[in-house]
Amino acid sequence: MNLNYAFMLEDIPVVLSALPRTLGLTFCSLFFAIVTAVLFGICILKNIPVLKQFLIGLNTVIKGIPLMVQLLLCYYAIPYLLRAADGFLGYVYNPKNPSYFAFAVVAFAINYGAYMTDVVVSSYRAVERGQLDAAYSVGMTAFQGMFRIVIPQAVVISIPNLSNYFMWLLKATSLASVVNVFEILATARMSTANNYAILEGYIVAALIYWAVCVIFEKGLNCLNKKMSRYRNDIVVS
Amino acid sequence: MPMVELKQIKKRLGGEDVLNGVDLSVGEGDVVVILGPSGSGKTTLLRTINFLNPADSGTVTVGGLTVDSAKHHHKEVLALRRKTGMVFQNYGLFKNKTVLRNITEGLTVVRKIKKEEAEKRAYELLEKVNLADKAGAYPAELSGGQQQRVGICRALALSPEVILFDEPTSALDPELVGEVLKTMKAVALTGITMIVVTHEISFAREVADKVVYMEGGVIVEEGTPREVIDHPKDERTLRFLRSILEDSMDYMI
């Protein structure tokens, strides 16, 4: 195959320069997705009437719409909403400089938040209930029992699942290239605009994604092993 | 004055009366064993004492503190729980904490005792049950019998006025029951008040000051082990004792 290897080498640092943007997008989205999932999860676990049913319904809606479609919806709908909010509480809408990055974060946070809600709920339920009784029996308050005994274990139980979602999210951020966010994929495409070495550009992007994913996967495995040290009932690979 | 006193404890669960007005009085330093078939309400009764499952009505008195089941403030419940310790059927150890931390947790977090002091107390107790070498292990690394002995240490560490044992040997493999019963006997010898729900008749006979037989949410019969186990007056007690004592001899293969 006749690839322009020289260009590929040259292109690596160019594409790599977009790595911080991809990671920023990933971590911002992850943060807000977790916040969403925890809030949704609390409402579902606390069995708050109406709100619980509403959130369960909303989750099926979010999961039933492709992420790409949600990104486009946010891309077009959020500026519209912001314009409507102009003047509200002193907010000034600036149509010249929309933050496509933030719009993408909203879409990813909603989408992944819906999936992670299930992780939050199931991890919490997986903690053996008797331990909360035991916490009460030694005189702990409900708050102490929750934060010292139940939640730390629920967090550990959720790590493998959350790691998976993190890896998917990291790669899914490439979809944001379609909605004007200059992350790795968009940068790779743009870097080939002058010499038409399009395939080379995509290969560079693919290699960078792969390398980053391998590093994170290793790190998350280590974290999981370290955190679930106390559970010898499960096999950590 | 009795150490523990229950008056007219009533509780409904899932549309059924589980406890129908139970009165029970336990003297200081007494070991009371509650016997009864499954579904008789004995575990439920035990859990109403420290309000893990509060009764619908009736009063609970522990060490001079009386709490009304029907209207209790969470501060009262907390105070009551701090006078009691509990040992659970499934051990209930904190899985994310080492043996040492399981025992010190209540001391440092609830009683605000210094860490070094709490650890000293924990090691003293672990020495007594021959588990000092497991202080750094996690519960999942221990056998059931070892876990339950840690559970007993955790309850003891807080120096409660009464310890509640909820079928402490029921989840154990038969060969591990002995070590836990031995520990419980040693605890009884220290003079602490104990209320024990169990099926171990031999333990009741040997250690109990008082045996209570429950069925259908009421106390059918109570008295010394000699009175209740050897000379039961009630037909129901007799039937229950026969069923568990003679079970193994009913048939041959």
CSV table of C-alpha atoms in Angstrom, one decimal:
chain,number,residue,atom,x,y,z
A,1,MET,CA,0.0,0.0,0.0
A,2,ASN,CA,1.3,3.4,-0.9
A,3,LEU,CA,0.9,5.4,2.2
A,4,ASN,CA,2.6,8.7,2.8
A,5,TYR,CA,4.6,7.7,5.9
A,6,ALA,CA,6.5,10.9,6.1
A,7,PHE,CA,3.3,12.8,6.3
A,8,MET,CA,1.9,10.4,9.0
A,9,LEU,CA,5.0,11.1,11.2
A,10,GLU,CA,4.6,14.8,10.7
A,11,ASP,CA,0.9,14.5,11.4
A,12,ILE,CA,1.2,12.8,14.8
A,13,PRO,CA,2.1,15.9,16.8
A,14,VAL,CA,-0.6,17.9,15.0
A,15,VAL,CA,-3.3,15.4,15.9
A,16,LEU,CA,-1.9,14.9,19.3
A,17,SER,CA,-2.4,18.6,20.0
A,18,ALA,CA,-6.1,17.9,20.1
A,19,LEU,CA,-5.7,15.2,22.7
A,20,PRO,CA,-6.3,17.6,25.6
A,21,ARG,CA,-9.6,18.6,24.0
A,22,THR,CA,-10.7,15.0,23.6
A,23,LEU,CA,-9.8,14.3,27.2
A,24,GLY,CA,-11.4,17.5,28.4
A,25,LEU,CA,-14.6,16.6,26.6
A,26,THR,CA,-14.4,13.0,28.1
A,27,PHE,CA,-13.8,14.1,31.7
A,28,CYS,CA,-16.3,17.0,31.7
A,29,SER,CA,-18.9,14.7,30.2
A,30,LEU,CA,-18.0,12.0,32.6
A,31,PHE,CA,-18.3,14.3,35.6
A,32,PHE,CA,-21.7,15.6,34.6
A,33,ALA,CA,-22.9,12.1,33.6
A,34,ILE,CA,-22.0,10.9,37.1
A,35,VAL,CA,-23.7,13.8,38.7
A,36,THR,CA,-26.8,13.1,36.6
A,37,ALA,CA,-26.7,9.4,37.4
A,38,VAL,CA,-26.3,9.9,41.1
A,39,LEU,CA,-29.2,12.4,41.2
A,40,PHE,CA,-31.4,10.1,39.1
A,41,GLY,CA,-30.3,7.1,41.1
A,42,ILE,CA,-31.2,8.8,44.5
A,43,CYS,CA,-34.7,9.6,43.2
A,44,ILE,CA,-35.2,6.0,42.0
A,45,LEU,CA,-33.7,4.4,45.2
A,46,LYS,CA,-35.6,6.7,47.5
A,47,ASN,CA,-38.7,5.8,45.6
A,48,ILE,CA,-39.9,9.4,45.3
A,49,PRO,CA,-43.4,9.1,43.7
A,50,VAL,CA,-44.0,10.6,40.3
A,51,LEU,CA,-40.3,11.7,40.0
A,52,LYS,CA,-39.2,8.1,40.0
A,53,GLN,CA,-41.6,7.1,37.2
A,54,PHE,CA,-40.8,10.2,35.3
A,55,LEU,CA,-37.1,9.5,35.4
A,56,ILE,CA,-37.5,5.9,34.5
A,57,GLY,CA,-39.6,7.0,31.5
A,58,LEU,CA,-37.0,9.7,30.6
A,59,ASN,CA,-34.3,7.1,30.7
A,60,THR,CA,-36.0,4.9,28.1
A,61,VAL,CA,-36.4,8.0,25.9
A,62,ILE,CA,-32.7,8.9,26.2
A,63,LYS,CA,-31.6,5.4,25.6
A,64,GLY,CA,-33.9,5.1,22.7
A,65,ILE,CA,-32.3,7.9,20.7
A,66,PRO,CA,-28.9,7.5,19.0
A,67,LEU,CA,-26.1,9.5,20.6
A,68,MET,CA,-25.4,11.1,17.2
A,69,VAL,CA,-29.0,12.4,17.0
A,70,GLN,CA,-28.8,13.7,20.6
A,71,LEU,CA,-25.6,15.6,19.7
A,72,LEU,CA,-27.3,17.2,16.7
A,73,LEU,CA,-30.4,18.0,18.8
A,74,CYS,CA,-28.2,19.7,21.4
A,75,TYR,CA,-26.2,21.5,18.7
A,76,TYR,CA,-29.4,23.1,17.3
A,77,ALA,CA,-31.7,23.3,20.3
A,78,ILE,CA,-29.4,24.7,22.9
A,79,PRO,CA,-28.7,28.0,21.1
A,80,TYR,CA,-32.4,28.3,20.6
A,81,LEU,CA,-33.0,27.9,24.3
A,82,LEU,CA,-30.2,30.3,25.2
A,83,ARG,CA,-31.7,32.9,23.0
A,84,ALA,CA,-35.0,32.4,24.7
A,85,ALA,CA,-33.2,32.8,28.1
A,86,ASP,CA,-31.7,36.1,27.0
A,87,GLY,CA,-32.2,38.7,29.7
A,88,PHE,CA,-33.3,36.2,32.3
A,89,LEU,CA,-31.5,36.8,35.6
A,90,GLY,CA,-29.1,39.1,33.9
A,91,TYR,CA,-28.0,36.5,31.3
A,92,VAL,CA,-26.8,38.0,28.0
A,93,TYR,CA,-27.0,35.8,25.0
A,94,ASN,CA,-24.0,36.1,22.6
A,95,PRO,CA,-24.8,34.5,19.2
A,96,LYS,CA,-21.3,35.3,17.9
A,97,ASN,CA,-19.5,32.8,20.1
A,98,PRO,CA,-21.5,29.7,20.9
A,99,SER,CA,-19.6,27.0,23.0
A,100,TYR,CA,-19.9,23.9,20.8
A,101,PHE,CA,-17.8,22.2,23.4
A,102,ALA,CA,-20.4,22.8,26.1
A,103,PHE,CA,-23.3,21.7,23.9
A,104,ALA,CA,-21.5,18.4,23.2
A,105,VAL,CA,-20.9,18.0,27.0
A,106,VAL,CA,-24.6,18.4,27.6
A,107,ALA,CA,-25.4,15.7,25.0
A,108,PHE,CA,-22.8,13.2,26.4
A,109,ALA,CA,-23.8,13.9,30.0
A,110,ILE,CA,-27.4,13.2,29.4
A,111,ASN,CA,-26.8,10.1,27.3
A,112,TYR,CA,-24.2,8.5,29.6
A,113,GLY,CA,-26.0,9.7,32.7
A,114,ALA,CA,-29.0,7.6,31.7
A,115,TYR,CA,-26.9,4.5,31.3
A,116,MET,CA,-24.9,5.2,34.5
A,117,THR,CA,-28.1,5.6,36.5
A,118,ASP,CA,-28.5,1.8,36.2
A,119,VAL,CA,-25.0,1.3,37.5
A,120,VAL,CA,-25.6,3.6,40.5
A,121,VAL,CA,-28.9,1.8,41.3
A,122,SER,CA,-27.6,-1.7,40.9
A,123,SER,CA,-24.3,-1.1,42.7
A,124,TYR,CA,-26.1,0.4,45.7
A,125,ARG,CA,-28.5,-2.5,45.8
A,126,ALA,CA,-25.6,-5.0,45.6
A,127,VAL,CA,-24.2,-4.0,49.0
A,128,GLU,CA,-25.3,-6.6,51.5
A,129,ARG,CA,-28.1,-5.0,53.6
A,130,GLY,CA,-27.2,-6.6,56.8
A,131,GLN,CA,-24.2,-4.3,57.1
A,132,LEU,CA,-26.4,-1.3,57.5
A,133,ASP,CA,-28.2,-3.0,60.4
A,134,ALA,CA,-24.8,-3.8,61.9
A,135,ALA,CA,-23.8,-0.1,61.5
A,136,TYR,CA,-27.0,0.9,63.4
A,137,SER,CA,-26.3,-1.8,66.0
A,138,VAL,CA,-23.0,-0.2,66.9
A,139,GLY,CA,-24.7,3.1,67.3
A,140,MET,CA,-24.0,4.8,63.9
A,141,THR,CA,-26.5,7.3,62.5
A,142,ALA,CA,-28.1,6.7,59.1
A,143,PHE,CA,-25.7,9.2,57.6
A,144,GLN,CA,-22.6,7.5,59.1
A,145,GLY,CA,-23.8,4.1,58.0
A,146,MET,CA,-24.4,5.4,54.5
A,147,PHE,CA,-21.1,7.2,54.1
A,148,ARG,CA,-18.8,4.9,56.0
A,149,ILE,CA,-20.2,1.5,55.1
A,150,VAL,CA,-22.6,1.4,52.2
A,151,ILE,CA,-21.5,4.0,49.7
A,152,PRO,CA,-17.7,3.1,49.8
A,153,GLN,CA,-18.7,-0.5,48.9
A,154,ALA,CA,-21.2,0.6,46.2
A,155,VAL,CA,-18.5,2.7,44.6
A,156,VAL,CA,-16.1,-0.2,44.5
A,157,ILE,CA,-18.8,-2.4,43.0
A,158,SER,CA,-19.5,0.2,40.3
A,159,ILE,CA,-15.9,0.6,39.2
A,160,PRO,CA,-15.8,-2.2,36.5
A,161,ASN,CA,-19.0,-0.9,34.9
A,162,LEU,CA,-18.1,2.7,35.1
A,163,SER,CA,-14.7,1.9,33.6
A,164,ASN,CA,-16.5,0.4,30.6
A,165,TYR,CA,-18.7,3.4,30.2
A,166,PHE,CA,-15.6,5.6,30.5
A,167,MET,CA,-13.8,3.8,27.7
A,168,TRP,CA,-16.9,4.0,25.5
A,169,LEU,CA,-17.3,7.7,26.2
A,170,LEU,CA,-13.7,8.4,25.4
A,171,LYS,CA,-14.2,6.9,21.9
A,172,ALA,CA,-17.7,8.3,21.5
A,173,THR,CA,-16.3,11.9,21.9
A,174,SER,CA,-15.1,11.4,18.3
A,175,LEU,CA,-18.8,12.0,17.3
A,176,ALA,CA,-18.4,15.6,18.5
A,177,SER,CA,-16.3,16.2,15.4
A,178,VAL,CA,-19.6,16.5,13.6
A,179,VAL,CA,-20.8,19.3,15.8
A,180,ASN,CA,-17.9,21.7,15.5
A,181,VAL,CA,-15.7,20.4,18.3
A,182,PHE,CA,-12.1,20.2,17.3
A,183,GLU,CA,-11.1,17.1,19.1
A,184,ILE,CA,-8.8,14.4,17.7
A,185,LEU,CA,-10.9,13.2,14.8
A,186,ALA,CA,-11.8,16.7,13.5
A,187,THR,CA,-8.2,17.8,13.8
A,188,ALA,CA,-7.0,14.8,11.9
A,189,ARG,CA,-9.5,15.4,9.1
A,190,MET,CA,-8.5,19.1,8.9
A,191,SER,CA,-4.8,18.3,8.9
A,192,THR,CA,-5.2,16.4,5.6
A,193,ALA,CA,-7.1,19.2,3.9
A,194,ASN,CA,-4.0,20.4,1.9
A,195,ASN,CA,-2.5,17.2,0.6
A,196,TYR,CA,-5.6,14.8,0.5
A,197,ALA,CA,-3.7,12.2,2.6
A,198,ILE,CA,-7.1,11.5,4.2
A,199,LEU,CA,-6.5,7.8,5.0
A,200,GLU,CA,-3.2,8.7,6.6
A,201,GLY,CA,-4.8,11.2,8.8
A,202,TYR,CA,-7.4,8.8,10.0
A,203,ILE,CA,-4.8,6.1,10.6
A,204,VAL,CA,-3.0,8.6,12.8
A,205,ALA,CA,-6.2,9.3,14.7
A,206,ALA,CA,-6.9,5.6,15.1
A,207,LEU,CA,-3.4,5.0,16.5
A,208,ILE,CA,-3.7,7.8,19.0
A,209,TYR,CA,-7.1,6.6,20.2
A,210,TRP,CA,-5.8,3.1,20.6
A,211,ALA,CA,-2.7,4.2,22.5
A,212,VAL,CA,-4.8,6.4,24.9
A,213,CYS,CA,-7.3,3.6,25.5
A,214,VAL,CA,-4.6,1.0,26.3
A,215,ILE,CA,-3.1,3.4,28.9
A,216,PHE,CA,-6.5,4.1,30.5
A,217,GLU,CA,-7.6,0.5,30.4
A,218,LYS,CA,-4.4,-0.6,32.2
A,219,GLY,CA,-4.8,2.2,34.8
A,220,LEU,CA,-8.4,1.4,35.5
A,221,ASN,CA,-7.6,-2.3,35.9
A,222,CYS,CA,-5.0,-1.5,38.4
A,223,LEU,CA,-7.5,0.8,40.3
A,224,ASN,CA,-10.1,-1.9,40.3
A,225,LYS,CA,-7.7,-4.5,41.6
A,226,LYS,CA,-6.5,-2.2,44.3
A,227,MET,CA,-10.0,-1.1,45.4
A,228,SER,CA,-11.6,-4.6,45.5
A,229,ARG,CA,-8.8,-6.1,47.5
A,230,TYR,CA,-11.3,-6.9,50.3
A,231,ARG,CA,-13.5,-8.9,48.0
A,232,ASN,CA,-12.0,-12.3,47.5
A,233,ASP,CA,-15.3,-13.7,46.5
A,234,ILE,CA,-14.9,-12.3,43.0
A,235,VAL,CA,-12.1,-13.0,40.6
A,236,VAL,CA,-10.4,-9.9,39.3
A,237,SER,CA,-8.7,-10.6,36.0
B,1,MET,CA,-34.7,-3.3,88.5
B,2,PRO,CA,-34.5,-5.4,85.3
B,3,MET,CA,-31.8,-4.6,82.7
B,4,VAL,CA,-34.2,-5.1,79.8
B,5,GLU,CA,-37.9,-4.8,80.0
B,6,LEU,CA,-40.4,-5.2,77.2
B,7,LYS,CA,-44.0,-4.3,77.8
B,8,GLN,CA,-46.9,-5.2,75.4
B,9,ILE,CA,-44.8,-5.3,72.3
B,10,LYS,CA,-47.1,-5.6,69.3
B,11,LYS,CA,-46.1,-5.7,65.6
B,12,ARG,CA,-47.9,-6.4,62.3
B,13,LEU,CA,-45.9,-7.3,59.2
B,14,GLY,CA,-47.5,-7.8,55.8
B,15,GLY,CA,-51.0,-7.9,57.2
B,16,GLU,CA,-50.2,-10.5,59.9
B,17,ASP,CA,-49.7,-10.1,63.6
B,18,VAL,CA,-46.2,-11.2,64.2
B,19,LEU,CA,-46.0,-10.1,67.8
B,20,ASN,CA,-49.1,-10.1,69.9
B,21,GLY,CA,-48.3,-8.2,73.1
B,22,VAL,CA,-45.0,-9.7,74.4
B,23,ASP,CA,-43.9,-8.9,77.9
B,24,LEU,CA,-40.4,-9.8,78.9
B,25,SER,CA,-38.1,-8.9,81.8
B,26,VAL,CA,-34.4,-9.7,81.8
B,27,GLY,CA,-32.4,-9.2,85.0
B,28,GLU,CA,-28.9,-7.7,85.0
B,29,GLY,CA,-26.3,-10.3,84.1
B,30,ASP,CA,-28.9,-12.8,83.0
B,31,VAL,CA,-28.6,-15.0,80.0
B,32,VAL,CA,-32.0,-15.4,78.4
B,33,VAL,CA,-32.5,-17.9,75.6
B,34,ILE,CA,-35.5,-17.5,73.3
B,35,LEU,CA,-36.6,-20.7,71.6
B,36,GLY,CA,-39.4,-21.2,69.1
B,37,PRO,CA,-40.2,-22.6,65.7
B,38,SER,CA,-39.4,-20.4,62.7
B,39,GLY,CA,-42.0,-17.8,62.1
B,40,SER,CA,-42.8,-17.5,65.8
B,41,GLY,CA,-41.5,-14.0,65.9
B,42,LYS,CA,-38.4,-14.4,68.0
B,43,THR,CA,-36.0,-12.7,65.6
B,44,THR,CA,-38.6,-9.9,65.1
B,45,LEU,CA,-38.8,-9.5,68.9
B,46,LEU,CA,-35.1,-9.2,69.2
B,47,ARG,CA,-35.0,-6.5,66.5
B,48,THR,CA,-37.7,-4.5,68.2
B,49,ILE,CA,-35.4,-4.2,71.2
B,50,ASN,CA,-32.8,-2.1,69.4
B,51,PHE,CA,-35.3,-0.7,67.0
B,52,LEU,CA,-33.9,-2.2,63.8
B,53,ASN,CA,-37.5,-3.1,63.2
B,54,PRO,CA,-39.5,-1.0,65.7
B,55,ALA,CA,-42.6,-2.5,67.1
B,56,ASP,CA,-46.0,-0.8,66.4
B,57,SER,CA,-46.7,-0.4,70.0
B,58,GLY,CA,-45.3,-1.2,73.4
B,59,THR,CA,-42.3,0.1,75.4
B,60,VAL,CA,-38.7,-1.0,75.4
B,61,THR,CA,-36.6,-0.3,78.5
B,62,VAL,CA,-32.8,-0.9,78.4
B,63,GLY,CA,-30.6,0.1,81.3
B,64,GLY,CA,-33.2,2.6,82.7
B,65,LEU,CA,-33.9,4.2,79.3
B,66,THR,CA,-37.5,3.7,78.2
B,67,VAL,CA,-38.6,4.3,74.6
B,68,ASP,CA,-42.1,4.0,73.4
B,69,SER,CA,-42.3,2.1,70.1
B,70,ALA,CA,-45.3,4.0,68.9
B,71,LYS,CA,-43.7,7.4,69.1
B,72,HIS,CA,-39.9,7.4,69.3
B,73,HIS,CA,-37.5,10.2,68.5
B,74,HIS,CA,-34.4,9.2,66.5
B,75,LYS,CA,-32.2,10.5,69.3
B,76,GLU,CA,-33.9,8.2,71.8
B,77,VAL,CA,-33.3,5.3,69.4
B,78,LEU,CA,-29.7,6.2,69.0
B,79,ALA,CA,-29.2,6.4,72.8
B,80,LEU,CA,-30.9,3.0,73.1
B,81,ARG,CA,-28.8,1.4,70.5
B,82,ARG,CA,-25.7,2.7,72.2
B,83,LYS,CA,-26.7,0.6,75.3
B,84,THR,CA,-27.1,-2.5,73.2
B,85,GLY,CA,-24.8,-4.6,71.0
B,86,MET,CA,-25.9,-7.2,68.4
B,87,VAL,CA,-24.5,-10.3,66.9
B,88,PHE,CA,-26.2,-11.3,63.6
B,89,GLN,CA,-27.0,-14.5,61.9
B,90,ASN,CA,-25.0,-13.6,58.8
B,91,TYR,CA,-22.3,-11.9,60.9
B,92,GLY,CA,-23.0,-8.5,59.3
B,93,LEU,CA,-19.3,-7.6,59.3
B,94,PHE,CA,-18.3,-4.5,57.4
B,95,LYS,CA,-16.8,-6.1,54.3
B,96,ASN,CA,-14.7,-3.1,53.2
B,97,LYS,CA,-13.0,-2.9,56.6
B,98,THR,CA,-10.4,-5.1,58.2
B,99,VAL,CA,-11.1,-7.2,61.3
B,100,LEU,CA,-9.4,-4.5,63.4
B,101,ARG,CA,-11.4,-1.7,61.8
B,102,ASN,CA,-14.7,-3.6,62.2
B,103,ILE,CA,-14.1,-3.6,65.9
B,104,THR,CA,-12.7,-0.1,66.3
B,105,GLU,CA,-15.3,1.6,64.0
B,106,GLY,CA,-18.0,1.9,66.7
B,107,LEU,CA,-15.5,3.1,69.2
B,108,THR,CA,-13.8,5.8,67.1
B,109,VAL,CA,-16.8,6.9,65.0
B,110,VAL,CA,-19.6,6.6,67.6
B,111,ARG,CA,-17.9,6.9,71.0
B,112,LYS,CA,-15.2,9.2,69.8
B,113,ILE,CA,-12.5,7.2,71.5
B,114,LYS,CA,-8.9,7.8,70.3
B,115,LYS,CA,-7.7,5.4,67.6
B,116,GLU,CA,-4.8,4.0,69.7
B,117,GLU,CA,-7.1,3.3,72.6
B,118,ALA,CA,-9.7,1.7,70.4
B,119,GLU,CA,-7.1,-0.5,68.8
B,120,LYS,CA,-5.7,-1.6,72.2
B,121,ARG,CA,-9.2,-2.6,73.2
B,122,ALA,CA,-9.7,-4.5,69.9
B,123,TYR,CA,-6.5,-6.4,70.3
B,124,GLU,CA,-7.4,-7.4,73.8
B,125,LEU,CA,-10.7,-8.8,72.6
B,126,LEU,CA,-9.1,-10.5,69.6
B,127,GLU,CA,-6.5,-12.2,71.9
B,128,LYS,CA,-9.4,-13.7,73.9
B,129,VAL,CA,-11.0,-15.3,70.8
B,130,ASN,CA,-7.6,-16.3,69.4
B,131,LEU,CA,-7.9,-14.1,66.3
B,132,ALA,CA,-5.2,-11.4,67.0
B,133,ASP,CA,-3.2,-12.7,64.0
B,134,LYS,CA,-6.2,-11.9,61.8
B,135,ALA,CA,-6.5,-8.3,62.8
B,136,GLY,CA,-5.4,-7.1,59.3
B,137,ALA,CA,-7.5,-9.6,57.3
B,138,TYR,CA,-10.7,-8.7,55.6
B,139,PRO,CA,-13.9,-10.6,56.5
B,140,ALA,CA,-14.0,-12.4,53.2
B,141,GLU,CA,-10.7,-14.0,54.1
B,142,LEU,CA,-12.1,-15.6,57.3
B,143,SER,CA,-14.2,-18.7,57.9
B,144,GLY,CA,-17.8,-18.3,59.1
B,145,GLY,CA,-16.8,-19.2,62.7
B,146,GLN,CA,-14.0,-16.7,62.7
B,147,GLN,CA,-16.3,-14.0,61.3
B,148,GLN,CA,-18.8,-14.6,63.9
B,149,ARG,CA,-16.2,-14.4,66.7
B,150,VAL,CA,-15.2,-11.1,65.2
B,151,GLY,CA,-18.9,-10.1,65.3
B,152,ILE,CA,-19.0,-10.9,69.0
B,153,CYS,CA,-15.8,-8.9,69.6
B,154,ARG,CA,-17.3,-5.9,67.7
B,155,ALA,CA,-20.4,-6.1,70.0
B,156,LEU,CA,-18.3,-6.5,73.1
B,157,ALA,CA,-15.9,-3.6,72.3
B,158,LEU,CA,-18.6,-1.1,72.9
B,159,SER,CA,-19.2,-2.5,76.5
B,160,PRO,CA,-23.0,-2.5,75.9
B,161,GLU,CA,-25.3,-3.2,78.8
B,162,VAL,CA,-26.9,-6.0,76.9
B,163,ILE,CA,-25.9,-8.1,73.8
B,164,LEU,CA,-28.6,-9.4,71.5
B,165,PHE,CA,-27.7,-12.6,69.6
B,166,ASP,CA,-29.8,-13.3,66.6
B,167,GLU,CA,-29.3,-17.0,65.7
B,168,PRO,CA,-25.6,-16.6,65.8
B,169,THR,CA,-24.8,-20.2,64.8
B,170,SER,CA,-27.5,-20.8,62.2
B,171,ALA,CA,-25.5,-19.8,59.2
B,172,LEU,CA,-22.4,-21.8,60.2
B,173,ASP,CA,-21.1,-25.2,59.0
B,174,PRO,CA,-21.8,-27.7,61.7
B,175,GLU,CA,-18.1,-28.1,62.6
B,176,LEU,CA,-17.8,-24.4,63.3
B,177,VAL,CA,-20.8,-24.1,65.6
B,178,GLY,CA,-18.7,-25.3,68.6
B,179,GLU,CA,-16.1,-22.5,68.5
B,180,VAL,CA,-18.8,-19.8,68.4
B,181,LEU,CA,-20.8,-21.4,71.3
B,182,LYS,CA,-17.6,-21.6,73.3
B,183,THR,CA,-17.0,-17.9,72.8
B,184,MET,CA,-20.6,-17.1,73.8
B,185,LYS,CA,-20.2,-19.2,77.0
B,186,ALA,CA,-17.1,-17.2,77.8
B,187,VAL,CA,-19.0,-13.9,77.2
B,188,ALA,CA,-21.8,-15.2,79.5
B,189,LEU,CA,-19.2,-15.8,82.2
B,190,THR,CA,-18.1,-12.2,82.1
B,191,GLY,CA,-21.6,-11.4,83.6
B,192,ILE,CA,-22.9,-9.3,80.7
B,193,THR,CA,-26.6,-9.5,80.1
B,194,MET,CA,-27.4,-11.6,77.0
B,195,ILE,CA,-30.6,-12.3,75.0
B,196,VAL,CA,-30.0,-15.1,72.6
B,197,VAL,CA,-32.3,-16.4,69.9
B,198,THR,CA,-31.0,-19.9,69.0
B,199,HIS,CA,-31.9,-23.5,68.2
B,200,GLU,CA,-29.0,-24.8,70.3
B,201,ILE,CA,-30.8,-26.6,73.1
B,202,SER,CA,-27.6,-27.7,74.7
B,203,PHE,CA,-26.4,-24.1,75.0
B,204,ALA,CA,-29.7,-23.1,76.5
B,205,ARG,CA,-29.6,-25.9,79.0
B,206,GLU,CA,-26.0,-25.2,80.0
B,207,VAL,CA,-25.8,-21.4,80.0
B,208,ALA,CA,-29.2,-19.9,80.2
B,209,ASP,CA,-30.6,-18.4,83.4
B,210,LYS,CA,-34.0,-18.2,81.8
B,211,VAL,CA,-35.5,-19.9,78.8
B,212,VAL,CA,-38.4,-18.4,76.9
B,213,TYR,CA,-40.5,-20.4,74.5
B,214,MET,CA,-42.4,-18.4,71.8
B,215,GLU,CA,-45.0,-19.4,69.3
B,216,GLY,CA,-47.4,-17.4,67.3
B,217,GLY,CA,-46.1,-14.1,68.5
B,218,VAL,CA,-46.6,-14.7,72.1
B,219,ILE,CA,-44.5,-16.1,75.0
B,220,VAL,CA,-46.0,-19.5,75.7
B,221,GLU,CA,-43.8,-20.5,78.6
B,222,GLU,CA,-40.8,-19.1,80.4
B,223,GLY,CA,-38.6,-20.3,83.3
B,224,THR,CA,-35.3,-22.0,84.1
B,225,PRO,CA,-33.9,-24.4,81.6
B,226,ARG,CA,-34.9,-27.2,83.9
B,227,GLU,CA,-38.5,-26.0,83.9
B,228,VAL,CA,-38.9,-25.3,80.2
B,229,ILE,CA,-36.7,-27.8,78.5
B,230,ASP,CA,-36.9,-30.7,80.8
B,231,HIS,CA,-40.4,-30.4,82.2
B,232,PRO,CA,-42.4,-28.2,79.8
B,233,LYS,CA,-45.9,-27.6,81.0
B,234,ASP,CA,-47.4,-26.5,77.7
B,235,GLU,CA,-48.3,-28.9,74.9
B,236,ARG,CA,-46.8,-26.6,72.3
B,237,THR,CA,-43.4,-26.4,74.0
B,238,LEU,CA,-43.3,-30.2,74.3
B,239,ARG,CA,-44.1,-30.7,70.7
B,240,PHE,CA,-41.4,-28.2,69.6
B,241,LEU,CA,-38.7,-29.7,71.8
B,242,ARG,CA,-39.6,-33.2,70.6
B,243,SER,CA,-39.4,-32.1,67.0
B,244,ILE,CA,-35.9,-30.8,67.3
B,245,LEU,CA,-34.5,-33.2,69.9
B,246,GLU,CA,-35.8,-36.4,68.3
B,247,ASP,CA,-35.6,-35.5,64.7
B,248,SER,CA,-32.5,-37.4,64.0
B,249,MET,CA,-33.9,-40.6,65.5
B,250,ASP,CA,-37.1,-40.7,63.7
B,251,TYR,CA,-36.0,-42.8,60.8
B,252,MET,CA,-33.3,-45.2,59.6
B,253,ILE,CA,-31.9,-45.9,56.2
